[in-house]
Amino acid sequence: MSKTGTIAVLPGDGIGPEIMASAIKVLDAVSAKCGHTFETKEGLTGGLAYDKFGVHLPEETIKICEASDAILFGAVGGHVSDQESPRWKDAEKNVILGLRKKFNLFANLRPLKVWPGTESFSPLQERFIKGTDVLIVRELIAGLYFGPMRRFEENGEITAEETSRYTWKQIENVVRIAFQAAQKRKKKLTVVDKANVLETSRLWREVARKIQLEFLDVAMDFMFVDNAAQQLVRSPASFDVIATDNMFGDILSDLGGAVVGSLGLVPSASISAKGGEKKFGLYEPAHGSAPDIAGKGIANPTAQILSLAMLLRYTYELDKEAQAIEEAVLAAWKAGKKTKDLAAPGEASLSTDEFTSCVIERLK
Ligand code: IPM
Ligand code: MG
C-alpha cells in the first residue's frame, strides 16, 4: 500500500547537510521504488539559523516540525574550540534539547548492531563482538540534562551545580518502552544505574520492578553503570535491551558506537507517547556535526541513512522499506564499499556521495 506523508528535514551544521543529502537520495529512491510520496520540508537550525534569525531554533522551524509526521535531523554545533562565540554558544542545547522537550521525545532508541560480516569494523576481536545486537533505550527529557542548574558564589568560590530529578512517571514511561522492545527481541532487559550511590537510581529500580510485573516473559537484571561500561566492551553480545537515564545513556551510546566500529554507524529514534496512525518521532545520528571533517565529502552517511530507516519503520510502519535500506547498506559494505572511517589503513575508501550511490544501487 502506498503511503503519503510530510517529513521535516533539519540538516543543521558541519557534516549534517552532507549526510542529510545522502539520506534524502535514499528516501527518494525508496519512494520511487515502492510508490510512496513523501513531501520533505527543510528547516534551519544551528549556525545557519543563527545567521538568519539570531536564534538556533527559530519559530519557523518549529512550525515546520509541528506540521510534519516526523523529523529527520542531521547534526548541530560548532567546533569545540569555538563554543563561546555567540554563533555557537549553547547551539546543541538550544536545538537538540529544545526539540526533545518541545515534542516530548522522552525515549531515545539507539541500536548497536554488528551485522554478520562486519565484525572487522570493531576494534574488538571477532570472537568478542560477534552477534552483538544491543538496543539502548535512553531517557531523554529529564535527569541531569533538564534539572535546575546554576552557577553561584559560595565562601568566595565560584561554584556550579545541577540536579538530576526523575518522577516515577518519567521513569515508568521509558522503562515500559524498554520492556516492550525487549519483548519483541531476545526478552532480556538490563536496567543500568548507579543505585549503590544515587537516589534517582534507587527509584529507577523500584519502578522497573513494578513494571516488570506486566512483562513476566522478559528477564530483567540491574547493572551499575561503571560495570555496564566494562561489560559493553568485554561481552557486548551478552546484552539485549538496556534502559538507562539521560546522562548514562549519552555516555554508554558513544562507548557502544566505538565498540561496534564507529559512531558513524549508530542511528537513533526519539519517540513520544503520541499515538495515532503516524507515530511522531525525531530521527538522528547518535554522532555530532564533526566540523573537523565538514565540507570534505568524506563523512560516513550510514547513521543518517539508518535513521531514515528507523523513521520509515516507526512513524510510517514501513518495515519492508526500512529493512531494504539496512540490507542495501550491508550489501554495499560486503562489496567492499566503505567510507574513510571504516576502511583499513591503506584500503581504498569512498566519498560520502559515492558510498550513497553504492547503497542506492543495491536497494531491492
Ligand atoms: C547525543 C548528543 C547530545 C546529548 C548533545 C549534543 C546535547 O551527545 O544526542 O548523544 O548529549 O544528548
Ligand atoms: Mg551523545
Tab-separated table of N, CA and C in Angstrom, residues 10 57-68 71 92-106 140-142 146 270-274 280-282:
chain	number	residue	atom	x	y	z
A	10	LEU	N	15.872	18.639	8.929
A	10	LEU	CA	16.706	19.658	9.567
A	10	LEU	C	18.177	19.235	9.470
A	57	LEU	N	17.119	27.874	17.131
A	57	LEU	CA	15.927	27.077	16.799
A	57	LEU	C	14.757	28.034	16.544
A	58	PRO	N	14.641	28.547	15.326
A	58	PRO	CA	13.620	29.558	15.029
A	58	PRO	C	12.198	28.993	15.091
A	59	GLU	N	11.273	29.878	15.384
A	59	GLU	CA	9.845	29.545	15.411
A	59	GLU	C	9.419	28.896	14.086
A	60	GLU	N	9.936	29.457	12.997
A	60	GLU	CA	9.606	28.945	11.671
A	60	GLU	C	9.923	27.434	11.544
A	61	THR	N	11.053	27.054	12.098
A	61	THR	CA	11.459	25.641	12.044
A	61	THR	C	10.542	24.781	12.906
A	62	ILE	N	10.194	25.301	14.079
A	62	ILE	CA	9.281	24.550	14.957
A	62	ILE	C	7.946	24.333	14.254
A	63	LYS	N	7.475	25.358	13.531
A	63	LYS	CA	6.189	25.235	12.813
A	63	LYS	C	6.264	24.136	11.754
A	64	ILE	N	7.397	24.099	11.058
A	64	ILE	CA	7.577	23.048	10.047
A	64	ILE	C	7.483	21.666	10.712
A	65	CYS	N	8.128	21.531	11.870
A	65	CYS	CA	8.105	20.243	12.581
A	65	CYS	C	6.694	19.905	13.036
A	66	GLU	N	5.989	20.914	13.535
A	66	GLU	CA	4.626	20.673	14.025
A	66	GLU	C	3.706	20.197	12.915
A	67	ALA	N	3.995	20.657	11.695
A	67	ALA	CA	3.129	20.297	10.567
A	67	ALA	C	3.591	19.015	9.869
A	68	SER	N	4.532	18.286	10.495
A	68	SER	CA	5.087	17.081	9.865
A	68	SER	C	4.774	15.831	10.683
A	71	ILE	N	10.498	14.106	12.203
A	71	ILE	CA	11.632	14.997	11.949
A	71	ILE	C	12.846	14.138	11.610
A	92	GLU	N	23.832	23.350	20.659
A	92	GLU	CA	23.308	21.991	20.837
A	92	GLU	C	22.163	21.962	21.846
A	93	LYS	N	22.396	22.677	22.960
A	93	LYS	CA	21.344	22.707	23.986
A	93	LYS	C	20.072	23.310	23.412
A	94	ASN	N	20.217	24.440	22.738
A	94	ASN	CA	19.030	25.135	22.233
A	94	ASN	C	18.266	24.305	21.209
A	95	VAL	N	18.981	23.687	20.319
A	95	VAL	CA	18.294	22.974	19.233
A	95	VAL	C	17.900	21.557	19.659
A	96	ILE	N	18.898	20.777	20.051
A	96	ILE	CA	18.630	19.350	20.286
A	96	ILE	C	17.765	19.161	21.530
A	97	LEU	N	18.202	19.776	22.641
A	97	LEU	CA	17.390	19.633	23.855
A	97	LEU	C	16.056	20.351	23.681
A	98	GLY	N	16.092	21.472	22.932
A	98	GLY	CA	14.862	22.234	22.680
A	98	GLY	C	13.824	21.386	21.957
A	99	LEU	N	14.245	20.706	20.911
A	99	LEU	CA	13.297	19.873	20.144
A	99	LEU	C	12.816	18.676	20.963
A	100	ARG	N	13.740	18.077	21.711
A	100	ARG	CA	13.347	16.912	22.514
A	100	ARG	C	12.258	17.296	23.511
A	101	LYS	N	12.453	18.439	24.165
A	101	LYS	CA	11.487	18.881	25.177
A	101	LYS	C	10.184	19.304	24.512
A	102	LYS	N	10.314	20.118	23.484
A	102	LYS	CA	9.133	20.670	22.799
A	102	LYS	C	8.188	19.557	22.339
A	103	PHE	N	8.768	18.476	21.816
A	103	PHE	CA	7.924	17.406	21.273
A	103	PHE	C	7.804	16.206	22.213
A	104	ASN	N	8.201	16.418	23.471
A	104	ASN	CA	8.037	15.373	24.486
A	104	ASN	C	8.653	14.035	24.063
A	105	LEU	N	9.834	14.094	23.486
A	105	LEU	CA	10.503	12.891	22.967
A	105	LEU	C	11.253	12.225	24.113
A	106	PHE	N	10.524	11.480	24.920
A	106	PHE	CA	11.094	11.029	26.195
A	106	PHE	C	11.942	9.763	26.095
A	140	LEU	N	15.193	10.724	27.812
A	140	LEU	CA	15.733	11.852	27.035
A	140	LEU	C	15.306	13.257	27.461
A	141	ILE	N	14.336	13.375	28.354
A	141	ILE	CA	13.916	14.761	28.646
A	141	ILE	C	13.872	15.066	30.142
A	142	ALA	N	14.676	14.346	30.912
A	142	ALA	CA	14.742	14.655	32.350
A	142	ALA	C	16.159	14.372	32.839
A	146	PHE	N	18.101	18.255	32.422
A	146	PHE	CA	16.967	19.180	32.494
A	146	PHE	C	16.630	19.640	33.910
A	270	SER	N	13.993	9.115	18.503
A	270	SER	CA	13.496	9.703	19.751
A	270	SER	C	11.993	9.797	19.619
A	271	ILE	N	11.309	9.103	20.513
A	271	ILE	CA	9.873	8.964	20.315
A	271	ILE	C	9.074	9.514	21.497
A	272	SER	N	7.818	9.812	21.217
A	272	SER	CA	6.924	10.303	22.264
A	272	SER	C	5.749	9.351	22.360
A	273	ALA	N	4.893	9.610	23.307
A	273	ALA	CA	3.776	8.682	23.513
A	273	ALA	C	2.664	8.926	22.513
A	274	LYS	N	2.730	10.091	21.870
A	274	LYS	CA	1.645	10.485	20.980
A	274	LYS	C	1.368	9.380	19.968
A	280	PHE	N	4.725	10.076	15.786
A	280	PHE	CA	5.708	11.148	15.648
A	280	PHE	C	7.034	10.747	16.280
A	281	GLY	N	8.110	11.159	15.653
A	281	GLY	CA	9.429	10.913	16.228
A	281	GLY	C	10.468	11.793	15.581
A	282	LEU	N	11.602	11.898	16.249
A	282	LEU	CA	12.754	12.604	15.677
A	282	LEU	C	13.861	11.573	15.471
